[in-house]
mmCIF file of C-alpha atoms in Angstrom:
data_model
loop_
_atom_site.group_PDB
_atom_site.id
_atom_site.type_symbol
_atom_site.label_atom_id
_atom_site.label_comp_id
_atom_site.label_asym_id
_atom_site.label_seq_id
_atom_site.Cartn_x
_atom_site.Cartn_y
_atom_site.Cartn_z
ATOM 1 C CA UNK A 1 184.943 -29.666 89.398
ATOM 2 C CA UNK A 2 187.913 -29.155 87.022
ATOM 3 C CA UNK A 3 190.281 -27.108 88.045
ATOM 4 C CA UNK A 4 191.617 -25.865 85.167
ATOM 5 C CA UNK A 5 188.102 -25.128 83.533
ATOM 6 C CA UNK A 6 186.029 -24.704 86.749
ATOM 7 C CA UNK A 7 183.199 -23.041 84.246
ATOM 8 C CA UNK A 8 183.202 -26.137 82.118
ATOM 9 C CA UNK A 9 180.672 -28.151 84.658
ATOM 10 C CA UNK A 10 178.960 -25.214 85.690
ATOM 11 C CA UNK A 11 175.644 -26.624 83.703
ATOM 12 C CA UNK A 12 172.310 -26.419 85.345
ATOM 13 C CA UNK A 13 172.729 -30.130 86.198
ATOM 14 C CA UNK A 14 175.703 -28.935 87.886
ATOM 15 C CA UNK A 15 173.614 -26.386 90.187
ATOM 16 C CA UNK A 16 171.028 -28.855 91.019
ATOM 17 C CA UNK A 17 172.711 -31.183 91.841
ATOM 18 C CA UNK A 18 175.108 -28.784 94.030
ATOM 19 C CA UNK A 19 172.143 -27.202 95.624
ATOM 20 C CA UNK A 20 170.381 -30.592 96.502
ATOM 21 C CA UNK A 21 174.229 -31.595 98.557
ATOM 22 C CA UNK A 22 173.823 -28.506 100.325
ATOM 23 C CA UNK A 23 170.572 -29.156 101.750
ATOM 24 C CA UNK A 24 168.610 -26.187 99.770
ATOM 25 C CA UNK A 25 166.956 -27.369 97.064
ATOM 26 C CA UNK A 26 164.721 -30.743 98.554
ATOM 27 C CA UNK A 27 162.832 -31.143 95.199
ATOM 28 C CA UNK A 28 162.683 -30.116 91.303
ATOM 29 C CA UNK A 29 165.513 -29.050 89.656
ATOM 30 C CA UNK A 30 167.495 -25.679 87.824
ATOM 31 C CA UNK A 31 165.952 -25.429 84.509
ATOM 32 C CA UNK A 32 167.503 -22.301 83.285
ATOM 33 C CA UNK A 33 170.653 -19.948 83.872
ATOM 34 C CA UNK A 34 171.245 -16.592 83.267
ATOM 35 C CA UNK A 35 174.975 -15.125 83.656
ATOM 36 C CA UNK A 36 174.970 -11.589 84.058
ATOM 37 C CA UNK A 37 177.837 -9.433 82.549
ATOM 38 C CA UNK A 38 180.373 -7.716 84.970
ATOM 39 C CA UNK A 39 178.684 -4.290 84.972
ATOM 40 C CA UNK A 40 175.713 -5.489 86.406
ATOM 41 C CA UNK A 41 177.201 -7.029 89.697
ATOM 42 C CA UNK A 42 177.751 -5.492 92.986
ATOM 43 C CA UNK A 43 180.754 -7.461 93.025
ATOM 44 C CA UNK A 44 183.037 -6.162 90.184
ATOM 45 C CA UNK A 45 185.847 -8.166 90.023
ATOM 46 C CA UNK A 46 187.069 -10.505 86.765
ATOM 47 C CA UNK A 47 186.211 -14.045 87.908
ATOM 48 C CA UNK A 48 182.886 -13.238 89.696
ATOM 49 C CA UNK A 49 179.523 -13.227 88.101
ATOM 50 C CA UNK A 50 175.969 -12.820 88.871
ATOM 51 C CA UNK A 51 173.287 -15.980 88.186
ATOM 52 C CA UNK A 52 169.423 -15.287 87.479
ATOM 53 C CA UNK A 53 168.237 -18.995 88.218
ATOM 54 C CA UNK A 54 165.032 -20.417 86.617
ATOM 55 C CA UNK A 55 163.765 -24.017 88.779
ATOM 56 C CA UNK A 56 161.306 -26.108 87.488
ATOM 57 C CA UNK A 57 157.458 -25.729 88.568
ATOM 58 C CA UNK A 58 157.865 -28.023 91.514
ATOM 59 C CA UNK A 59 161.324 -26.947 93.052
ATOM 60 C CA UNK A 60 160.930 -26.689 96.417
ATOM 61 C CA UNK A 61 163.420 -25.500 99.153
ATOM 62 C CA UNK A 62 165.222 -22.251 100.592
ATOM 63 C CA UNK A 63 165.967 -21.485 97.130
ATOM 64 C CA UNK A 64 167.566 -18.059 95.605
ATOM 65 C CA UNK A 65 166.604 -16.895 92.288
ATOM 66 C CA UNK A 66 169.946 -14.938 92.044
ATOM 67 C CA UNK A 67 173.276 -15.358 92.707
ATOM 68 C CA UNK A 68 176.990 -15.082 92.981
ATOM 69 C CA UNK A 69 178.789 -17.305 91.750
ATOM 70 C CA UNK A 70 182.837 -16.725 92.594
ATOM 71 C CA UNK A 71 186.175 -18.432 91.430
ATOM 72 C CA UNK A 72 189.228 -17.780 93.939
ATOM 73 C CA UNK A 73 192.499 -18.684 93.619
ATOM 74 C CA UNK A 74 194.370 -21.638 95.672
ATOM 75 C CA UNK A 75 193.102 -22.449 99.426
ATOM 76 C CA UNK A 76 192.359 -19.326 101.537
ATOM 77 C CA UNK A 77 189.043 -18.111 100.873
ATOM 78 C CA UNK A 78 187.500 -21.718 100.603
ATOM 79 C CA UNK A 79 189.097 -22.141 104.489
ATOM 80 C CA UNK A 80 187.374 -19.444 105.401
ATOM 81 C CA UNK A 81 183.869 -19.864 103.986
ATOM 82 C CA UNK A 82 184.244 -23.580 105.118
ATOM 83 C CA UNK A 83 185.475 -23.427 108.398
ATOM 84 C CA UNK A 84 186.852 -19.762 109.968
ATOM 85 C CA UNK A 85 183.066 -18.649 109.240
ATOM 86 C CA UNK A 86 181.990 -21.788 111.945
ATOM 87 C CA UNK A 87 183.990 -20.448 114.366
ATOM 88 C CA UNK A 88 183.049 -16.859 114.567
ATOM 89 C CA UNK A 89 179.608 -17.206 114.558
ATOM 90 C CA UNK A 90 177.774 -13.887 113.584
ATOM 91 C CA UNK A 91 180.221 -12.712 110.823
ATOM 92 C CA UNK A 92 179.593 -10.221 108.235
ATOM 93 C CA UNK A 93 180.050 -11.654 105.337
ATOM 94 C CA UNK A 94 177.731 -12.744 102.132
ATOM 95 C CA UNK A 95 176.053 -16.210 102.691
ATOM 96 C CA UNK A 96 177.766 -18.948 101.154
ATOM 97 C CA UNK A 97 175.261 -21.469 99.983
ATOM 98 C CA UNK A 98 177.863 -23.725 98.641
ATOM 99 C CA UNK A 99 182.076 -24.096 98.486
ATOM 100 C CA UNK A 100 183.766 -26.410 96.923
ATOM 101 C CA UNK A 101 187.644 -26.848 95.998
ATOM 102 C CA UNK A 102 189.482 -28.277 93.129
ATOM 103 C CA UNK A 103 191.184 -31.906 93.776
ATOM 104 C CA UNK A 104 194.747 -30.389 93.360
ATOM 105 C CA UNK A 105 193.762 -27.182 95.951
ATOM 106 C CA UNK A 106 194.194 -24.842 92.743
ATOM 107 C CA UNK A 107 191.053 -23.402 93.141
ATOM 108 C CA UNK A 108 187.700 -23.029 94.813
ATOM 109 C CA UNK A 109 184.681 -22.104 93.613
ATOM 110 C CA UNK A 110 181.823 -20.196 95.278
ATOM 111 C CA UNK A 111 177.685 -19.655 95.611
ATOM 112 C CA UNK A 112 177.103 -16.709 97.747
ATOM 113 C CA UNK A 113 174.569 -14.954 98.888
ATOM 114 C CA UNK A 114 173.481 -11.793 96.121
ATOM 115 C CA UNK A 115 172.850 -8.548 98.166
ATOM 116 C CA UNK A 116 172.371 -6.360 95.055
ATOM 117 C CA UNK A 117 168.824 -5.619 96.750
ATOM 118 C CA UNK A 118 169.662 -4.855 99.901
ATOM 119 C CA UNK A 119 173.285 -3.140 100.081
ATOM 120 C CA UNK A 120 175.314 -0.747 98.541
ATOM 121 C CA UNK A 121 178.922 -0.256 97.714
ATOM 122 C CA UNK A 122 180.233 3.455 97.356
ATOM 123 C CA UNK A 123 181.869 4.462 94.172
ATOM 124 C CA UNK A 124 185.346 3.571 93.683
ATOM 125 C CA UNK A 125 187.961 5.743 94.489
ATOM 126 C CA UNK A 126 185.628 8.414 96.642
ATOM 127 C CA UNK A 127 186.229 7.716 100.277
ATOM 128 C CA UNK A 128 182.833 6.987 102.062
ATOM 129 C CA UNK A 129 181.143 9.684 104.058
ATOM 130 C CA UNK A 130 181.798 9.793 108.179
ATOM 131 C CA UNK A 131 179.024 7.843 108.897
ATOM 132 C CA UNK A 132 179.608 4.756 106.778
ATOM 133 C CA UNK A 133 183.724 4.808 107.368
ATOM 134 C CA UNK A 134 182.445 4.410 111.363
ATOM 135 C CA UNK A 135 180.354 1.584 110.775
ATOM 136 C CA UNK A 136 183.283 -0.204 108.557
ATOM 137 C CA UNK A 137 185.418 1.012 111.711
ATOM 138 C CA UNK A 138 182.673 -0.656 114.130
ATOM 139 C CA UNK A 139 182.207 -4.107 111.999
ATOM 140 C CA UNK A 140 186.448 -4.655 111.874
ATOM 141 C CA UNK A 141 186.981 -3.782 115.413
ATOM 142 C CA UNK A 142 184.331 -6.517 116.164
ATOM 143 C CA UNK A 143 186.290 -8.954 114.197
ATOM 144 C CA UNK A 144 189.399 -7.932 115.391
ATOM 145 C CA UNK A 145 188.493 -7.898 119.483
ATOM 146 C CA UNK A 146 186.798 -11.967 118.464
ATOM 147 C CA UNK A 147 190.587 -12.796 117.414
ATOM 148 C CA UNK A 148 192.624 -10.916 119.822
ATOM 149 C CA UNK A 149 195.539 -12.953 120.958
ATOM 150 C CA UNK A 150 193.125 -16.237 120.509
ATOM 151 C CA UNK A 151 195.340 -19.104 120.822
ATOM 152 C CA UNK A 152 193.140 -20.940 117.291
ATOM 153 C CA UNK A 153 194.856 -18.153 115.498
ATOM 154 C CA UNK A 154 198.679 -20.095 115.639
ATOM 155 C CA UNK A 155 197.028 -23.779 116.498
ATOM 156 C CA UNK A 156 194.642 -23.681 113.344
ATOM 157 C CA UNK A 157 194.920 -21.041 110.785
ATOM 158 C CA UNK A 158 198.456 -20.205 110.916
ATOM 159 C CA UNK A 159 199.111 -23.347 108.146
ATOM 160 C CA UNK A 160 197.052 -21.490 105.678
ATOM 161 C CA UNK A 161 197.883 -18.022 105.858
ATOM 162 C CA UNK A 162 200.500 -18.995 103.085
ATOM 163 C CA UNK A 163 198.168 -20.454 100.971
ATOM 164 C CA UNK A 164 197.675 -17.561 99.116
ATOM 165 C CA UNK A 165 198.391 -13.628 99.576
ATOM 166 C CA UNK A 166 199.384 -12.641 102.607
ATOM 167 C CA UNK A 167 201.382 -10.017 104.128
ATOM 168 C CA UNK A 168 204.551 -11.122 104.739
ATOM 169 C CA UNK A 169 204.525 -12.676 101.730
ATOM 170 C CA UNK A 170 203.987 -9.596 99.611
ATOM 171 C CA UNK A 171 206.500 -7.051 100.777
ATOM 172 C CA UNK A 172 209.521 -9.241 100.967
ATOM 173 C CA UNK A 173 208.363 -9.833 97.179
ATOM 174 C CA UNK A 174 208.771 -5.960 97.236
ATOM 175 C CA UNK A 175 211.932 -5.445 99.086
ATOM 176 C CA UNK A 176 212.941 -7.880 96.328
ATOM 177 C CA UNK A 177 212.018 -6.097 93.444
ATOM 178 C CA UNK A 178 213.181 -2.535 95.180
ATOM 179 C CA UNK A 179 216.625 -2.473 93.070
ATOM 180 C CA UNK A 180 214.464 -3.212 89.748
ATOM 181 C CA UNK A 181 211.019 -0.876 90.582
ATOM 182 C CA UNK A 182 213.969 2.280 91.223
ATOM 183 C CA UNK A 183 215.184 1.808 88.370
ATOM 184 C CA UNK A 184 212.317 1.492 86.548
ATOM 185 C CA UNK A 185 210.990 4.932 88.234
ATOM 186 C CA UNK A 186 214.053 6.808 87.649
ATOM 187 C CA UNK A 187 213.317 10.503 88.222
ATOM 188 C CA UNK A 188 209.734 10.189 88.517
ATOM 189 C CA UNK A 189 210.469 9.523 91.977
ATOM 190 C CA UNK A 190 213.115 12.243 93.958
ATOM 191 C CA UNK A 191 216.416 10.932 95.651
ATOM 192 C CA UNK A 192 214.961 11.847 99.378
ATOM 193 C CA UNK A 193 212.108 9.361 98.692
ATOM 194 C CA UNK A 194 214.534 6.958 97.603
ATOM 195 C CA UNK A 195 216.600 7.333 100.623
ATOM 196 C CA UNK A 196 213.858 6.956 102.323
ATOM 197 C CA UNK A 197 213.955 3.270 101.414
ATOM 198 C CA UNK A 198 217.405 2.536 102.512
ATOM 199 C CA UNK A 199 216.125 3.498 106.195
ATOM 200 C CA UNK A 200 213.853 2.014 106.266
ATOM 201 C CA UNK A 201 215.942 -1.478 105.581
ATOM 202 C CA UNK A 202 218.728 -0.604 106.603
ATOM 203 C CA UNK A 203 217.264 0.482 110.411
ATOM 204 C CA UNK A 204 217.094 -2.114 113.213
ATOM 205 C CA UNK A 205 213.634 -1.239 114.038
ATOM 206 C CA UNK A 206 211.311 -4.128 112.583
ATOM 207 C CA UNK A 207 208.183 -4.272 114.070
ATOM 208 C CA UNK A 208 207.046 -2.230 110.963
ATOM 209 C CA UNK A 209 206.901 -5.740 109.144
ATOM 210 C CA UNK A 210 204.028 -7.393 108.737
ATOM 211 C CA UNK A 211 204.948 -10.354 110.858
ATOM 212 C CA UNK A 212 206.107 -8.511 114.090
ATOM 213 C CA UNK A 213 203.267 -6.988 116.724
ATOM 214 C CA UNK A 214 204.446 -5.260 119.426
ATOM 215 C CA UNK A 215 201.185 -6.132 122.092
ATOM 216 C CA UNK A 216 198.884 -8.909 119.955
ATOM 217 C CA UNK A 217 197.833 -10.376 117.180
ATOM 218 C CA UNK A 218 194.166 -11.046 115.708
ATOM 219 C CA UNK A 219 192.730 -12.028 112.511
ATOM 220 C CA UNK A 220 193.065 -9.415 109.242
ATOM 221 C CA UNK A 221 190.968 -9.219 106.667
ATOM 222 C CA UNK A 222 194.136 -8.607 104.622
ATOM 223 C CA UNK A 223 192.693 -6.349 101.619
ATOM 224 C CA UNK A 224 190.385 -3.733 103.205
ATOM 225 C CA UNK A 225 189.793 -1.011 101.896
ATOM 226 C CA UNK A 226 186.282 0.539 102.011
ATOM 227 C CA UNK A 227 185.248 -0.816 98.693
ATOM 228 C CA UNK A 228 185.104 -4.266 100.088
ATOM 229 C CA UNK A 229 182.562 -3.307 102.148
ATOM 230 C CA UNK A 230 178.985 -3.646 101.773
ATOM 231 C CA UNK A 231 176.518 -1.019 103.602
ATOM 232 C CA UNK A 232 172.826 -1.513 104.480
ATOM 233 C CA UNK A 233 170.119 0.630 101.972
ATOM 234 C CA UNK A 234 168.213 -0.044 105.475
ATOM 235 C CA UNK A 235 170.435 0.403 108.568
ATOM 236 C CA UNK A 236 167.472 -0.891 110.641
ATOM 237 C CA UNK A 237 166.989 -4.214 108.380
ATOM 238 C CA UNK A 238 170.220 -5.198 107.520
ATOM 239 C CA UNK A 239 174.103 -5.385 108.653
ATOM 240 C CA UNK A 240 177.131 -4.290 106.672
ATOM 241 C CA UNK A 241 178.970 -6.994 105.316
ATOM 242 C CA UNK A 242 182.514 -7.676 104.462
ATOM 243 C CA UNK A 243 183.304 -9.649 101.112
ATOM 244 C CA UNK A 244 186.508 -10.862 99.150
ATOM 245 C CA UNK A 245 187.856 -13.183 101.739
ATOM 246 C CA UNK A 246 190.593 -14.548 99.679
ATOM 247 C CA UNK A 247 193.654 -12.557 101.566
ATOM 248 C CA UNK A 248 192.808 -13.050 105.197
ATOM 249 C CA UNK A 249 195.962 -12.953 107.132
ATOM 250 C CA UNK A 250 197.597 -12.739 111.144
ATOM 251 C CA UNK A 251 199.252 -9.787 112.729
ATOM 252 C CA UNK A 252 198.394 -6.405 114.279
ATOM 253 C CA UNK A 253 195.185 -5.027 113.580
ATOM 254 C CA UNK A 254 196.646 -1.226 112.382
ATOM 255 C CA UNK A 255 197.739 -3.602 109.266
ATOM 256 C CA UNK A 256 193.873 -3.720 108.420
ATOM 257 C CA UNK A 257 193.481 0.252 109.308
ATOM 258 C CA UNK A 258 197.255 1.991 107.623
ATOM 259 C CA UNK A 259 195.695 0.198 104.682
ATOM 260 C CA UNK A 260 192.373 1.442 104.630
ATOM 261 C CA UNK A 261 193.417 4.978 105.387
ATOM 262 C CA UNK A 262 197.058 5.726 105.313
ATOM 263 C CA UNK A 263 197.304 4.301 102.389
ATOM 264 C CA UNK A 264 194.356 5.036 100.644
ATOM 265 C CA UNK A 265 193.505 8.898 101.918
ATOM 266 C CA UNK A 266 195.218 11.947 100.599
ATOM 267 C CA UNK A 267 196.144 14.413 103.787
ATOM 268 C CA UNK A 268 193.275 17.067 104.028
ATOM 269 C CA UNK A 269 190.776 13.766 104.601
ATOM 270 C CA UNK A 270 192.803 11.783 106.893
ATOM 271 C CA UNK A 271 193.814 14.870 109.248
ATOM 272 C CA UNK A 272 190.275 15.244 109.790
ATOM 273 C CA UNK A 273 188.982 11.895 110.148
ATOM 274 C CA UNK A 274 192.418 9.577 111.056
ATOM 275 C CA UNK A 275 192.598 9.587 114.999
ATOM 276 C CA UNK A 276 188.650 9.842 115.517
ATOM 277 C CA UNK A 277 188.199 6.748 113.617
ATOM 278 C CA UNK A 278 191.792 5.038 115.153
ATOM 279 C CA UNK A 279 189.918 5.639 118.939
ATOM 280 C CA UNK A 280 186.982 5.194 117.517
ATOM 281 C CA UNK A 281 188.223 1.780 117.321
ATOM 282 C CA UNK A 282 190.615 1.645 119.846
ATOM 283 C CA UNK A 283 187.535 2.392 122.268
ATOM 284 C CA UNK A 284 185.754 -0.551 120.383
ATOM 285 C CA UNK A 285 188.100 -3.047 121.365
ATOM 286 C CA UNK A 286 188.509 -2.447 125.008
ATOM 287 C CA UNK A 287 184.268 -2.381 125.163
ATOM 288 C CA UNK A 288 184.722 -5.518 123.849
ATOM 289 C CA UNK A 289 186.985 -7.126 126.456
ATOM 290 C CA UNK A 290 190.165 -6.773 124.989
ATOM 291 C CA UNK A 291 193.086 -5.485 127.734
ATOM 292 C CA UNK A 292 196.459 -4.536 127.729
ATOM 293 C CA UNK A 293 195.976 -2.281 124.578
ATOM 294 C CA UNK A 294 196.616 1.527 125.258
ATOM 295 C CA UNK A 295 195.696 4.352 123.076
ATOM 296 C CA UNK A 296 199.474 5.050 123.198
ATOM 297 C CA UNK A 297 199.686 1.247 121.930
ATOM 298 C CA UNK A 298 197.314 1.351 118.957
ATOM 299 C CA UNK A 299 198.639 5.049 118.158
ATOM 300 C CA UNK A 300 202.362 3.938 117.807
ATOM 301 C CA UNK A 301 201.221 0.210 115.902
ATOM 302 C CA UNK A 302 199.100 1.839 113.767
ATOM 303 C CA UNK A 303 202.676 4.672 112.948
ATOM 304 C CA UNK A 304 204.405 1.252 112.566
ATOM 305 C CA UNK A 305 202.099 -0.149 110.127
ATOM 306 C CA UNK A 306 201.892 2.659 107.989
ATOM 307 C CA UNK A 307 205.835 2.242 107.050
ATOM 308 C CA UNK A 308 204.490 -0.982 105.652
ATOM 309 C CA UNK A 309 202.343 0.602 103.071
ATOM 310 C CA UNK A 310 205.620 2.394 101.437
ATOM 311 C CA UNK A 311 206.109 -1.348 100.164
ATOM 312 C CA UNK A 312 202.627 -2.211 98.813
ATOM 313 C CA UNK A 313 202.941 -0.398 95.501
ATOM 314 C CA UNK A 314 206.101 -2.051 94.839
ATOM 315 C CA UNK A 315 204.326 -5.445 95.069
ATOM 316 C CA UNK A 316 201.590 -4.127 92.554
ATOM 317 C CA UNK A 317 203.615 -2.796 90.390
ATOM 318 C CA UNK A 318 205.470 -5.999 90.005
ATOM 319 C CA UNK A 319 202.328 -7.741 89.479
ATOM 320 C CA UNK A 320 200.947 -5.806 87.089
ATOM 321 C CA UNK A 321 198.235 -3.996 88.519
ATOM 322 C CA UNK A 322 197.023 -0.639 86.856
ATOM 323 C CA UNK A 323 199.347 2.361 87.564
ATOM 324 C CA UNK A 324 195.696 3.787 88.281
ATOM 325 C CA UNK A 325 196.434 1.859 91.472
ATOM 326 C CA UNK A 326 199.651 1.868 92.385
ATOM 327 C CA UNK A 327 201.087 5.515 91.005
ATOM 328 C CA UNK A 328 198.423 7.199 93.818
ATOM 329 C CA UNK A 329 199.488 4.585 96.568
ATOM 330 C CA UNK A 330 203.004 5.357 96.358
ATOM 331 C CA UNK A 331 202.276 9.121 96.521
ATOM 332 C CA UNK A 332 200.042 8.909 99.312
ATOM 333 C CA UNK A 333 202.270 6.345 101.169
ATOM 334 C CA UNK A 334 204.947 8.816 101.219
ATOM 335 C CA UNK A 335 202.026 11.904 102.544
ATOM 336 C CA UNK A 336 201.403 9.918 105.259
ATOM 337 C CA UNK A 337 205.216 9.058 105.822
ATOM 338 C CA UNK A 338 206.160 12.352 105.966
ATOM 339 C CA UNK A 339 202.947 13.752 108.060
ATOM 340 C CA UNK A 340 203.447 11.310 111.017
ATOM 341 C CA UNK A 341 206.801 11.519 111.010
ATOM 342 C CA UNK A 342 207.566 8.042 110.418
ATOM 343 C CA UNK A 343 211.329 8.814 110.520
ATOM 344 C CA UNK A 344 211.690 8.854 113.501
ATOM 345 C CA UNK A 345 210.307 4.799 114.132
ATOM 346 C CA UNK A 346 212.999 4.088 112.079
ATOM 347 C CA UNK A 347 215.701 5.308 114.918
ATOM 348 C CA UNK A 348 213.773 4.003 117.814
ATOM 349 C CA UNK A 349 214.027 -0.278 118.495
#
């Protein structure tokens, strides 16, 4: 695969011969492929399309006629599919028929499972309703009790976190460009919000970095928001799965849940539906076997981890995502700052 031009050698030779290595097609070949426009994929994201595959009249094997094909950047995601997803067994995530990386580790390319016909994703930016945020509660908790304080987390996966975003990672490049994003915001944003920054660096309370947990640390998803979830049409037929792998991380699980709700809910829905959901998972975790881990515990990590999120439109800014994105994050950062009283953390070590 070239990894500047991974779409060069993506022929139907290509596929056959990718789907023979990988065990699922035993006999016949791709004769035809179809590459669906953006619109028409559950997955909307720039470097991801859907395949309609055409075999020959005497393919034979546990072969899809669609699919999704993937490009990710650098090492992450391809560590996952090919060996994190070993490890944890039952894992709710899209079936990868095939993963393969670039020689120079630039980039990976991925067949995964299409499940257009069989799950859902809500519309982007509505929240979900109750029901559906619980299950997305239930499904992370699962992953995060799996990884709690395992040892594989620092033996095995620490060397890659860096190998692509992570969390650390992206708010020192925030606290970096701090001088230049004030400036650049001028009055749009007031001088108490601004001050608000200096406390926050300036205070000798840390653990609201990414890198610091107060009681444990298990494996994040690192980018999940409800939108990267994928719910069952049939509860009773299938699971809810979890895609876009490609910013798993380590820390304290609140990272995963300040950015699915403090940083993404305006006030009037997270007062209602905030602390249900945070025992909600708290009591999902300590069903699971995980000990040590009060309510008081996840209440103040998950306080701790919403300071964080002050720093996340900073780092999108900088990178150029769409002040769609980033011009609502910072407002509701600062909500949820000011609701749970985040000041005070910032005096307490």
């Amino acid at each position: 695969m070239a990894s500047h031009k991974p779409f060069e050698n993506f022929t139907t030779e290509w596929l056959t011969e990718a789907l023979r290595a990988s065990g699922y097609l035993t006999h016949g070949s791709v004769n035809n492929i179809h590459l669906q426009p953006l619109s028409e994929v559950l997955f909307s994201a720039p470097k991801i399309r859907r395949l309609e595959i055409e075999y020959s009249k005497d393919a034979v094997g546990d072969i899809p006629d669609k699919i999704i094909l993937k490009l990710a950047p650098k090492e992450k995601e391809y560590f996952f599919y090919a060996r994190i997803l070993a490890v944890m067994g039952n894992v709710p995530a899209p079936h990868c028929y095939l993963a393969k990386q670039s020689d120079d580790k630039s980039q990976a390319l991925f067949l995964l499972e299409d499940l257009s016909d069989t799950h859902f994703q809500t519309e982007w930016p509505v929240p979900p309703s109750l029901e559906l945020c619980e299950t997305a509660i239930d499904c992370l908790s699962s992953i995060h009790a799996f990884w709690w304080n395992d040892r594989r987390l620092e033996s095995e996966l620490r060397a890659k976190v860096t190998k692509g975003n992570y969390w650390s990672g992206r708010i020192n490049e925030a606290i970096n460009k701090l001088p230049e994003f004030l400036d650049f915001i001028g009055d749009r944003l007031s001088a108490d919000r601004k001050r608000i920054y200096e406390k926050v660096l300036s205070s000798s309370n840390r653990h609201w970095m990414p890198d610091s947990a107060r009681n444990a640390r298990t494996f994040l998803h690192g980018d999940i928001h409800f939108w990267n979830f994928l719910f069952p049409k049939d509860p009773s037929k299938q699971e809810i799965c979890i895609f876009d792998w490609n910013s798993w991380d380590i820390g304290k699980g609140t990272n995963d849940l300040a950015y699915m709700m403090g940083l993404h809910w305006y006030p009037d829905l997270r007062q209602r539906r905030e602390r249900s959901l945070l025992r909600r998972y708290h009591n999902n975790l300590l069903k699971k076997g995980v000990s040590n881990y009060s309510w008081d515990d996840c209440w103040l990590d998950y306080r701790e981890s919403c300071i964080m999120n002050l720093f996340i439109p900073i780092w999108q800014w900088q990178r150029g995502v769409s002040s769609i994105v980033w011009w609502s994050h910072l407002e509701r950062s600062f909500l949820t700052f000011a609701e749970l009283n985040l000041l005070d953390l910032l005096q307490a070590v």
